[in-house]
PDB file of N, CA and C in Angstrom:
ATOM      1  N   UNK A 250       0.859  -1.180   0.000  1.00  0.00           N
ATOM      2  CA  UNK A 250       0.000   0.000   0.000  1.00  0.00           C
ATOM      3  C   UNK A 250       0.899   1.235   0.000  1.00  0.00           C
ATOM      4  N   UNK A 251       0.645   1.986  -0.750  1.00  0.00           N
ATOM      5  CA  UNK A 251       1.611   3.509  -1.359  1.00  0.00           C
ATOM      6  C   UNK A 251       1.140   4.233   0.350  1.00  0.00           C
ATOM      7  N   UNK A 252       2.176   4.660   0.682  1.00  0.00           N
ATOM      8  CA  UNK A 252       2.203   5.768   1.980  1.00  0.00           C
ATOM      9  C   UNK A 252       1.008   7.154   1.502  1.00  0.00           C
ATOM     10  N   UNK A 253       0.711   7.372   1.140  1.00  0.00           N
ATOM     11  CA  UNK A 253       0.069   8.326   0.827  1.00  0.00           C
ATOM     12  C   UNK A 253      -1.428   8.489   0.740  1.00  0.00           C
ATOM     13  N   UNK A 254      -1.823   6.733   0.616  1.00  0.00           N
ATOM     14  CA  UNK A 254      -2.935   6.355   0.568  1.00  0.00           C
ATOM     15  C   UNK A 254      -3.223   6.243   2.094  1.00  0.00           C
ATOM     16  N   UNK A 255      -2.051   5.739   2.667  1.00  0.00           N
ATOM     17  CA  UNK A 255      -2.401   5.318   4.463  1.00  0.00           C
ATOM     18  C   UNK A 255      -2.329   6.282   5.001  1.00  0.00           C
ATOM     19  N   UNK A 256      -1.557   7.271   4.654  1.00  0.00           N
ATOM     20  CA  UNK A 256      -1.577   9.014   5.422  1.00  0.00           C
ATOM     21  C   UNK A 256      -2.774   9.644   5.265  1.00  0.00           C
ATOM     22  N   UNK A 257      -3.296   9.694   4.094  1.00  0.00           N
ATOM     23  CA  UNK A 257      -4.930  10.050   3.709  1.00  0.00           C
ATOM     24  C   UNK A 257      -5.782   9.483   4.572  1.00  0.00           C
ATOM     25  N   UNK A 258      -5.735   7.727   4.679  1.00  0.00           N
ATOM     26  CA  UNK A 258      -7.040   6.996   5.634  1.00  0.00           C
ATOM     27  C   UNK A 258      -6.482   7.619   7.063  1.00  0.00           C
ATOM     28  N   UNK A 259      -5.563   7.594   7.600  1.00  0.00           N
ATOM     29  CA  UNK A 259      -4.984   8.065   8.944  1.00  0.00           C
ATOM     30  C   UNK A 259      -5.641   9.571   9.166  1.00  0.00           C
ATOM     31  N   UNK A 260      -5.414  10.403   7.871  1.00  0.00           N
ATOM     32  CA  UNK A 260      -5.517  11.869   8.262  1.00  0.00           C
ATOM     33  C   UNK A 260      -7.299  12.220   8.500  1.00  0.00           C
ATOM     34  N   UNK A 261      -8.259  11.365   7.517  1.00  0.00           N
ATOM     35  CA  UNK A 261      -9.774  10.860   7.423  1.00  0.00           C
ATOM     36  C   UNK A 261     -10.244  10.452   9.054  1.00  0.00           C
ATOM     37  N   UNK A 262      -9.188   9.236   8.941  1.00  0.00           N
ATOM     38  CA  UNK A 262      -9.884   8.757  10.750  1.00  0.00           C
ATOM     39  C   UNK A 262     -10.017   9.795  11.799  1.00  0.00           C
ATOM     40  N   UNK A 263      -8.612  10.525  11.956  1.00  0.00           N
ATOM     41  CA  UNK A 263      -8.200  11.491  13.055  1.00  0.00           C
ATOM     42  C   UNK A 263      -9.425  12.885  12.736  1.00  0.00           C
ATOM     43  N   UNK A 264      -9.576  13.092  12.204  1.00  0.00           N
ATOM     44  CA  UNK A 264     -10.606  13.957  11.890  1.00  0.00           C
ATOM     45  C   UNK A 264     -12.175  13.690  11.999  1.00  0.00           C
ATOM     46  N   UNK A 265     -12.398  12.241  11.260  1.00  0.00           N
ATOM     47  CA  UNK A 265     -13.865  12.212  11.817  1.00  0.00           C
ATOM     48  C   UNK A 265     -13.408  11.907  13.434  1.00  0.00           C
ATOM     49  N   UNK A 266     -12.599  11.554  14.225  1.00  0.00           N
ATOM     50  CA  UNK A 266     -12.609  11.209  15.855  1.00  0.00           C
ATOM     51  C   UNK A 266     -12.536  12.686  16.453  1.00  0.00           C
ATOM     52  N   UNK A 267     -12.117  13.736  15.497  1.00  0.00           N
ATOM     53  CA  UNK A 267     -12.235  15.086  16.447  1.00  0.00           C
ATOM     54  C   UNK A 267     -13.175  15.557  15.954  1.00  0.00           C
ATOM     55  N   UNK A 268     -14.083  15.797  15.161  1.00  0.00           N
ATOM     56  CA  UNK A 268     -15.203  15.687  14.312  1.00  0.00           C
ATOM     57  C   UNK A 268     -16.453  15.230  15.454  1.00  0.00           C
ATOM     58  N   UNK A 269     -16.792  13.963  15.837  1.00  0.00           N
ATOM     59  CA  UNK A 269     -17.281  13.198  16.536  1.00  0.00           C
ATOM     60  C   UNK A 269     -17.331  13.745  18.303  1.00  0.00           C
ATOM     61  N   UNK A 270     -15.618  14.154  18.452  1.00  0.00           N
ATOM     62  CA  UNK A 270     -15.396  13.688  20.194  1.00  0.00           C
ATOM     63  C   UNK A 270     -16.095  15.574  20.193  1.00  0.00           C
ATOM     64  N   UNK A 271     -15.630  16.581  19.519  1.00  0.00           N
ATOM     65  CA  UNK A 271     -15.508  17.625  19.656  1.00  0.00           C
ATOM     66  C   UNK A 271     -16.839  18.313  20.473  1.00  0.00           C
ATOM     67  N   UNK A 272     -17.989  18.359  20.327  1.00  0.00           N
ATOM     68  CA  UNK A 272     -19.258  18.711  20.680  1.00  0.00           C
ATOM     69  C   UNK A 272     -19.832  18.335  22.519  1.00  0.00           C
ATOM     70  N   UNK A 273     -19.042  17.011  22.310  1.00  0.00           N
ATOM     71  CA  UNK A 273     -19.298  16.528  24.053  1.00  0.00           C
ATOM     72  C   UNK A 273     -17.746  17.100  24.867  1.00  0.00           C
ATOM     73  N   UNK A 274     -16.666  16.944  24.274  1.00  0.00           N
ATOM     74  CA  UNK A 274     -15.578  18.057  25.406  1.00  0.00           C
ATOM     75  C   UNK A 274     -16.021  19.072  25.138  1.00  0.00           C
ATOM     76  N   UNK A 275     -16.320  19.941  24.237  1.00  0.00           N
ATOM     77  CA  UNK A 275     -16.626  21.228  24.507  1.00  0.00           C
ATOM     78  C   UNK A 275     -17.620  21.320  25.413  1.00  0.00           C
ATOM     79  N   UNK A 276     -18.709  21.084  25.317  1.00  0.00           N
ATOM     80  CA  UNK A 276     -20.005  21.167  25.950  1.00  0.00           C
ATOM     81  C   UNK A 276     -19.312  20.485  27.914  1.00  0.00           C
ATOM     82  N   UNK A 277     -18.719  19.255  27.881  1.00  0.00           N
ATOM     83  CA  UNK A 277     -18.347  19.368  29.535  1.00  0.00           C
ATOM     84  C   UNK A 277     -17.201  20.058  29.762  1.00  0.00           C
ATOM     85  N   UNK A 278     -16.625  21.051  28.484  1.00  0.00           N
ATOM     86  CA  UNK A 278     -15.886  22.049  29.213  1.00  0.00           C
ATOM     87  C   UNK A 278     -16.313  23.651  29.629  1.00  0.00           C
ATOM     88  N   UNK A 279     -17.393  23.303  28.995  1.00  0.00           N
ATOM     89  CA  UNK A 279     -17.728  25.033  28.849  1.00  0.00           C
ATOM     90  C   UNK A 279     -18.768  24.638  31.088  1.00  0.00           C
ATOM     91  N   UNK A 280     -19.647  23.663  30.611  1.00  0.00           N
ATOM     92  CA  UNK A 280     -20.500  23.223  32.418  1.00  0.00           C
ATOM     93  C   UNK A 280     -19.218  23.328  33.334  1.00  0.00           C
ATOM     94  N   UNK A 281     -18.239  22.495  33.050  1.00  0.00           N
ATOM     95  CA  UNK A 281     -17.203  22.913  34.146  1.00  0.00           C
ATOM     96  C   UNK A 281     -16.667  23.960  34.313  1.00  0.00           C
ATOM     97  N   UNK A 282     -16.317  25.169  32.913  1.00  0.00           N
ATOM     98  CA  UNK A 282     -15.940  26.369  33.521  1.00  0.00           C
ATOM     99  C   UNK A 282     -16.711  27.327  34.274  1.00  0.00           C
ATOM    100  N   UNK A 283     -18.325  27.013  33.983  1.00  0.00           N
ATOM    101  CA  UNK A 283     -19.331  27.656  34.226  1.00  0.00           C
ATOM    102  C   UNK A 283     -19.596  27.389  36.073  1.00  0.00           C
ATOM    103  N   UNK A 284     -19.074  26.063  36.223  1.00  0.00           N
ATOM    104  CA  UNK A 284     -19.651  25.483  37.469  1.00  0.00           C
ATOM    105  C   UNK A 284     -18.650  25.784  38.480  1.00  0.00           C
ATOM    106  N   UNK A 285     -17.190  25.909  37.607  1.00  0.00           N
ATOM    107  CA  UNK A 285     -15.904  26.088  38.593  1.00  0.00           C
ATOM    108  C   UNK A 285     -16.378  27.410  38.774  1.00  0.00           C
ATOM    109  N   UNK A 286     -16.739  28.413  38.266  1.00  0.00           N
ATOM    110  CA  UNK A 286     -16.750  30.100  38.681  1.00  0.00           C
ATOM    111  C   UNK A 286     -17.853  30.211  39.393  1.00  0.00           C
ATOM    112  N   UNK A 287     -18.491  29.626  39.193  1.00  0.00           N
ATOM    113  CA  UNK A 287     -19.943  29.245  40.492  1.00  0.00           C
ATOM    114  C   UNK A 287     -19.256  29.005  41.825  1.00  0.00           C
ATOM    115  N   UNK A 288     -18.838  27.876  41.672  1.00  0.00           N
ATOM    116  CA  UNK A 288     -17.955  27.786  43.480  1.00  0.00           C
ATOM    117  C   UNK A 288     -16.953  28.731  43.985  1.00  0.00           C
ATOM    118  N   UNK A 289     -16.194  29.231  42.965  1.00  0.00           N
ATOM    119  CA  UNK A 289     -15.518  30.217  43.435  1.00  0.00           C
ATOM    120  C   UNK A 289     -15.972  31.185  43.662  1.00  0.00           C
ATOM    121  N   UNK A 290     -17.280  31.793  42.922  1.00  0.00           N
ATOM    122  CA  UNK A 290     -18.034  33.085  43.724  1.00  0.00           C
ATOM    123  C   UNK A 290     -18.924  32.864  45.329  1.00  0.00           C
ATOM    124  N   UNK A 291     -19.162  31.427  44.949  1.00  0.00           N
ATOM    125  CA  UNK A 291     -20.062  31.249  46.392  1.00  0.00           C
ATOM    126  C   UNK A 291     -19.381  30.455  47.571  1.00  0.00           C
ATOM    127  N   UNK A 292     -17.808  30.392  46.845  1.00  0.00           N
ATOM    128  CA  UNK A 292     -16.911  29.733  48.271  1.00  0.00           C
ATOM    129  C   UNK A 292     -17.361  27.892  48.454  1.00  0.00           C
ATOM    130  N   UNK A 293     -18.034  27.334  47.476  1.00  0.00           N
ATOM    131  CA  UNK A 293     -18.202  26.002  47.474  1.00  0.00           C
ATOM    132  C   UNK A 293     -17.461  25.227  47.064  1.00  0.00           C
ATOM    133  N   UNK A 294     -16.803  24.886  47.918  1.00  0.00           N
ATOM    134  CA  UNK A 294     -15.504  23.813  47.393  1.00  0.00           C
ATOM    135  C   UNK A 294     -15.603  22.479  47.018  1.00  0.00           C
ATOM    136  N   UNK A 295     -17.291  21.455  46.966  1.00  0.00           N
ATOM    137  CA  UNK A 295     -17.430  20.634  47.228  1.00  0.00           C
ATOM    138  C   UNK A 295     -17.120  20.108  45.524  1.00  0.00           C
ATOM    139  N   UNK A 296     -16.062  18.843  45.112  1.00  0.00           N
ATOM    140  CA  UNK A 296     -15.978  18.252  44.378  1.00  0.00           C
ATOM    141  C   UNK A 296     -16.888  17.724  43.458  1.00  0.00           C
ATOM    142  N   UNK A 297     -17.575  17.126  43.733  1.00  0.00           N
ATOM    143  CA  UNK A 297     -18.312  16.472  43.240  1.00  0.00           C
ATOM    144  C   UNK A 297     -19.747  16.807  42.254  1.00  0.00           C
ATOM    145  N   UNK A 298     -19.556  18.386  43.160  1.00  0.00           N
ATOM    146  CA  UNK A 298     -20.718  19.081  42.446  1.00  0.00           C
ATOM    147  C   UNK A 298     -20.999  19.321  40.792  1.00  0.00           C
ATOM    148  N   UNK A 299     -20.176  19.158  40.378  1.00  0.00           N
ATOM    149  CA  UNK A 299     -20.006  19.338  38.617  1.00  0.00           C
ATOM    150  C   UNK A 299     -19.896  18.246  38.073  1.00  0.00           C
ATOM    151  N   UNK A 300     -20.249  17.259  38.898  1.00  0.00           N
ATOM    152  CA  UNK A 300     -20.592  15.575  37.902  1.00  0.00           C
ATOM    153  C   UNK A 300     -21.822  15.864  37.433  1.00  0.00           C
ATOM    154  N   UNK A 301     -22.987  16.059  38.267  1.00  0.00           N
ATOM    155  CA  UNK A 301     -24.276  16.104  37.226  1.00  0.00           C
ATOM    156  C   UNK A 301     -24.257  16.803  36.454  1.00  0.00           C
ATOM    157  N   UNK A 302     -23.847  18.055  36.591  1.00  0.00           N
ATOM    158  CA  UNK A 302     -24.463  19.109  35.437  1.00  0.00           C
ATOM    159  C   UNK A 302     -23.574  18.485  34.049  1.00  0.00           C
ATOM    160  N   UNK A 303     -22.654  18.025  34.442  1.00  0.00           N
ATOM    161  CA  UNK A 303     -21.612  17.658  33.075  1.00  0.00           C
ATOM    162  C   UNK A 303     -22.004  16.275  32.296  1.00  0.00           C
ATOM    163  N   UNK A 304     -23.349  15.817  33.201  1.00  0.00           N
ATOM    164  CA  UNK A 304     -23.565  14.442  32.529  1.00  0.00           C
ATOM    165  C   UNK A 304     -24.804  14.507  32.308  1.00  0.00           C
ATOM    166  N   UNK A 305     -25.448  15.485  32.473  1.00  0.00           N
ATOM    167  CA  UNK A 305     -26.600  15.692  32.005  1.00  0.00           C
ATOM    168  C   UNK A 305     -26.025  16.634  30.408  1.00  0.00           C
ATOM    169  N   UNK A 306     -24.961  17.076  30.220  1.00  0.00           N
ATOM    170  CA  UNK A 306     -24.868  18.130  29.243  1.00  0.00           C
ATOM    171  C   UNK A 306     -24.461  17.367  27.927  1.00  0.00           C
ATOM    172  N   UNK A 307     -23.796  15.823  28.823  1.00  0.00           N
ATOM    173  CA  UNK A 307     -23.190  15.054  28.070  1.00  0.00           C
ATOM    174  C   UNK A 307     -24.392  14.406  27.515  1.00  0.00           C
ATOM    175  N   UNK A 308     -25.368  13.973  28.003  1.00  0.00           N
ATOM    176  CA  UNK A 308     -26.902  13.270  27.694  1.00  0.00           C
ATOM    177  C   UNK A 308     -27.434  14.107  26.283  1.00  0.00           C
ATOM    178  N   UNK A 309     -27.670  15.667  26.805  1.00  0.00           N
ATOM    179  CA  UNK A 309     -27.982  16.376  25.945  1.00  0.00           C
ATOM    180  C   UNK A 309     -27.459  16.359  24.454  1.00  0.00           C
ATOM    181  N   UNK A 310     -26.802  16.481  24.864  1.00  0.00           N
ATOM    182  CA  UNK A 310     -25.720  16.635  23.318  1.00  0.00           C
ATOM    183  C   UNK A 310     -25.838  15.623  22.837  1.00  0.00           C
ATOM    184  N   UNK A 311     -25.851  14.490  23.376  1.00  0.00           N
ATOM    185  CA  UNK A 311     -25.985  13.034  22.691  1.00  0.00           C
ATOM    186  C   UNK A 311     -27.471  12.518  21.816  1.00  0.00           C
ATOM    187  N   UNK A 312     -28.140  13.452  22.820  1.00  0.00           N
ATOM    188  CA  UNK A 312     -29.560  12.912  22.190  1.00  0.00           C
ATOM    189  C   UNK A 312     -29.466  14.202  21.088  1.00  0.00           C
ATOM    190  N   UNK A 313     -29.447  15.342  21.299  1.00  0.00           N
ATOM    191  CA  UNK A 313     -29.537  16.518  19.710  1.00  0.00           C
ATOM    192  C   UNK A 313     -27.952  16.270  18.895  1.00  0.00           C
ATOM    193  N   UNK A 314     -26.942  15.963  18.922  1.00  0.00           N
ATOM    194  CA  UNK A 314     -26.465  15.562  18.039  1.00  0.00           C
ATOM    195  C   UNK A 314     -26.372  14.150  17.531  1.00  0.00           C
ATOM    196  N   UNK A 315     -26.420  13.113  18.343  1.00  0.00           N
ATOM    197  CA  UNK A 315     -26.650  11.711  17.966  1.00  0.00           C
ATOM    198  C   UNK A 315     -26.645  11.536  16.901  1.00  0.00           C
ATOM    199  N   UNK A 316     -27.446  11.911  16.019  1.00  0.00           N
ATOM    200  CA  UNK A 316     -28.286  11.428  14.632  1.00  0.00           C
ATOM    201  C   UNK A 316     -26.915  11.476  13.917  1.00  0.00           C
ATOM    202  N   UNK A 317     -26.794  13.411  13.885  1.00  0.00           N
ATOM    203  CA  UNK A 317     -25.677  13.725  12.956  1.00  0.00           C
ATOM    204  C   UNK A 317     -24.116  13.043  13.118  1.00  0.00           C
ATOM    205  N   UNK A 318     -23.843  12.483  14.715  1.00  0.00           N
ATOM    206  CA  UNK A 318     -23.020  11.938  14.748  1.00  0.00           C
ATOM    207  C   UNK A 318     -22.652  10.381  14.106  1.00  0.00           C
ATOM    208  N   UNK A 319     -23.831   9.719  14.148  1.00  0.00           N
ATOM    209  CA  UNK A 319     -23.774   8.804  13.477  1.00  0.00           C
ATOM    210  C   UNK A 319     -24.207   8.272  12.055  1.00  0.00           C
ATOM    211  N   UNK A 320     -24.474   9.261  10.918  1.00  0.00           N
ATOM    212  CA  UNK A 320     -24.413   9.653  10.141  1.00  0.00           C
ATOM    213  C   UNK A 320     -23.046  10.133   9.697  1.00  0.00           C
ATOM    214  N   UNK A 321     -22.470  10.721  10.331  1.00  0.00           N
ATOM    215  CA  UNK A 321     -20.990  10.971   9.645  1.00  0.00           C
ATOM    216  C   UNK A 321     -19.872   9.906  10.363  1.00  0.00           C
ATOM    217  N   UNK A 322     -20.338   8.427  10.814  1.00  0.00           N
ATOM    218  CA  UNK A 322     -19.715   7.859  11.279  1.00  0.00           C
ATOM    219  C   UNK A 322     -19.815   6.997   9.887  1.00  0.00           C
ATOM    220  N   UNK A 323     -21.438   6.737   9.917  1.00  0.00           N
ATOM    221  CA  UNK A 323     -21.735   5.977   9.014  1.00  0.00           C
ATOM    222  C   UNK A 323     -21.239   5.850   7.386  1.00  0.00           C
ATOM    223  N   UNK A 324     -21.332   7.072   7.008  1.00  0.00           N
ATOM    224  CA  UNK A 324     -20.474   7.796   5.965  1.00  0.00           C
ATOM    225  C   UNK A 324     -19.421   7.442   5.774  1.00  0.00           C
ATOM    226  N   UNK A 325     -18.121   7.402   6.969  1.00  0.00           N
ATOM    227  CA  UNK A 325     -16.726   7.284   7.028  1.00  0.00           C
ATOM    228  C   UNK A 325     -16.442   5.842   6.712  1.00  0.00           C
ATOM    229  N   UNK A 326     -17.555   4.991   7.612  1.00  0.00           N
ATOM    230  CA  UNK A 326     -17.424   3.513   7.432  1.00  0.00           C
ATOM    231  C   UNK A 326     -17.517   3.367   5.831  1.00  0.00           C
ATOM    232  N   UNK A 327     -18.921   3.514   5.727  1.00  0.00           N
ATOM    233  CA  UNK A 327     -18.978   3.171   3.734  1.00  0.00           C
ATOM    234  C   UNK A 327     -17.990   3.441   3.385  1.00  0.00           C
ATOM    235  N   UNK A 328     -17.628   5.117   3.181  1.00  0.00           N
ATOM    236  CA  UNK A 328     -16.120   5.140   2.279  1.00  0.00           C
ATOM    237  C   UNK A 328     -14.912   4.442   2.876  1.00  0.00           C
ATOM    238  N   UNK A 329     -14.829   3.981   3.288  1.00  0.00           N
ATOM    239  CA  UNK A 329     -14.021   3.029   4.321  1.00  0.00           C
ATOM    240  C   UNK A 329     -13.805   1.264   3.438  1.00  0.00           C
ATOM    241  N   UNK A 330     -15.168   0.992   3.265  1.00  0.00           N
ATOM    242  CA  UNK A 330     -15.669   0.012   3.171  1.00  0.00           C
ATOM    243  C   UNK A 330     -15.396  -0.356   1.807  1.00  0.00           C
ATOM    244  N   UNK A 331     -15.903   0.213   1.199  1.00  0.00           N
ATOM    245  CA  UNK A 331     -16.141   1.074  -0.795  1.00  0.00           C
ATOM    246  C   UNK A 331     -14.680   0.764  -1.241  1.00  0.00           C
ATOM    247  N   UNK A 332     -13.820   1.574  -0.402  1.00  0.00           N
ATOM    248  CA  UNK A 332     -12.288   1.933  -0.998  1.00  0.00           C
ATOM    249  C   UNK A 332     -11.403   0.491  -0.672  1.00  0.00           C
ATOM    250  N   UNK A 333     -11.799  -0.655   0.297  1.00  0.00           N
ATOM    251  CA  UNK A 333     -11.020  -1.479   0.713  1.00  0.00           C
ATOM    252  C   UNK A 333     -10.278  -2.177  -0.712  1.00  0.00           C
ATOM    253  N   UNK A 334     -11.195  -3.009  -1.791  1.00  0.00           N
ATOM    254  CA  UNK A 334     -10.504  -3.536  -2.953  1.00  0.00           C
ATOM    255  C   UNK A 334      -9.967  -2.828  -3.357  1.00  0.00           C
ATOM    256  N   UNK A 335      -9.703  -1.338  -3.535  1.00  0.00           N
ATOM    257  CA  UNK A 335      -8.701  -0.356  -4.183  1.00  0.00           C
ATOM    258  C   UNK A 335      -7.564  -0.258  -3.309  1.00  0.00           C
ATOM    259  N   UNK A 336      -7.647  -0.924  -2.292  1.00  0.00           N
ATOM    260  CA  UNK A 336      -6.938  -0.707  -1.476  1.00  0.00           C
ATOM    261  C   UNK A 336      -5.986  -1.747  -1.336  1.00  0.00           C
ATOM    262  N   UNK A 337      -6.768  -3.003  -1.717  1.00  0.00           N
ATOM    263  CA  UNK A 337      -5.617  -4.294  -2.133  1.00  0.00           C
ATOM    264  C   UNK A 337      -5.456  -4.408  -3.163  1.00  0.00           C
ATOM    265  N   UNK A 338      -5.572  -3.651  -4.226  1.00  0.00           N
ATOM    266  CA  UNK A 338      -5.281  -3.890  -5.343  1.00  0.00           C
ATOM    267  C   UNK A 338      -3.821  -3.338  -5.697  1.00  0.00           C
ATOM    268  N   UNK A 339      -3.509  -1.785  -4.857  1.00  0.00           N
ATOM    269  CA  UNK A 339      -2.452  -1.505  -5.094  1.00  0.00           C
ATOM    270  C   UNK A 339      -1.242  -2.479  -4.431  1.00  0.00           C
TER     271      UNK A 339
END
């Protein structure tokens, strides 16, 4: 297999995985910055407090992007799938 073809599928994968991961870290980073400046204005030091809100945000996002996420998973697979005999052929 020509390097160029495997740098392409490599550079495809890494992209739909930040593509994919991107929407749920953002979203439990933005609840945690939101939740860390919450305790620091009200002096609440308690740990634990920013598990729910971050897994409920994580829920969220899962159920309104879901679809689209797996749709462009689905996508990646086919062309994935499609390209394999071109892929042993070289």
């Amino acid at each position: 297999m020509p390097d160029d073809v495997l740098i392409e599928l490599l550079r495809k994968m890494l992209w739909v995985s930040v593509l994919l991961s991107a929407p749920v870290l953002l979203a439990t980073m933005v609840i945690g910055l939101i939740i860390g400046i919450l305790q620091a204005v009200t002096s609440i030091q308690e740990q634990t407090l920013s598990f729910v809100p971050k897994l409920a945000a994580i829920g969220l996002v899962l159920v309104l992007l879901g679809s689209w996420m797996t749709r462009v998973l689905v996508d990646y697979s086919a062309e994935l799938f499609t390209g394999l005999p071109q892929i042993g052929a070289l």
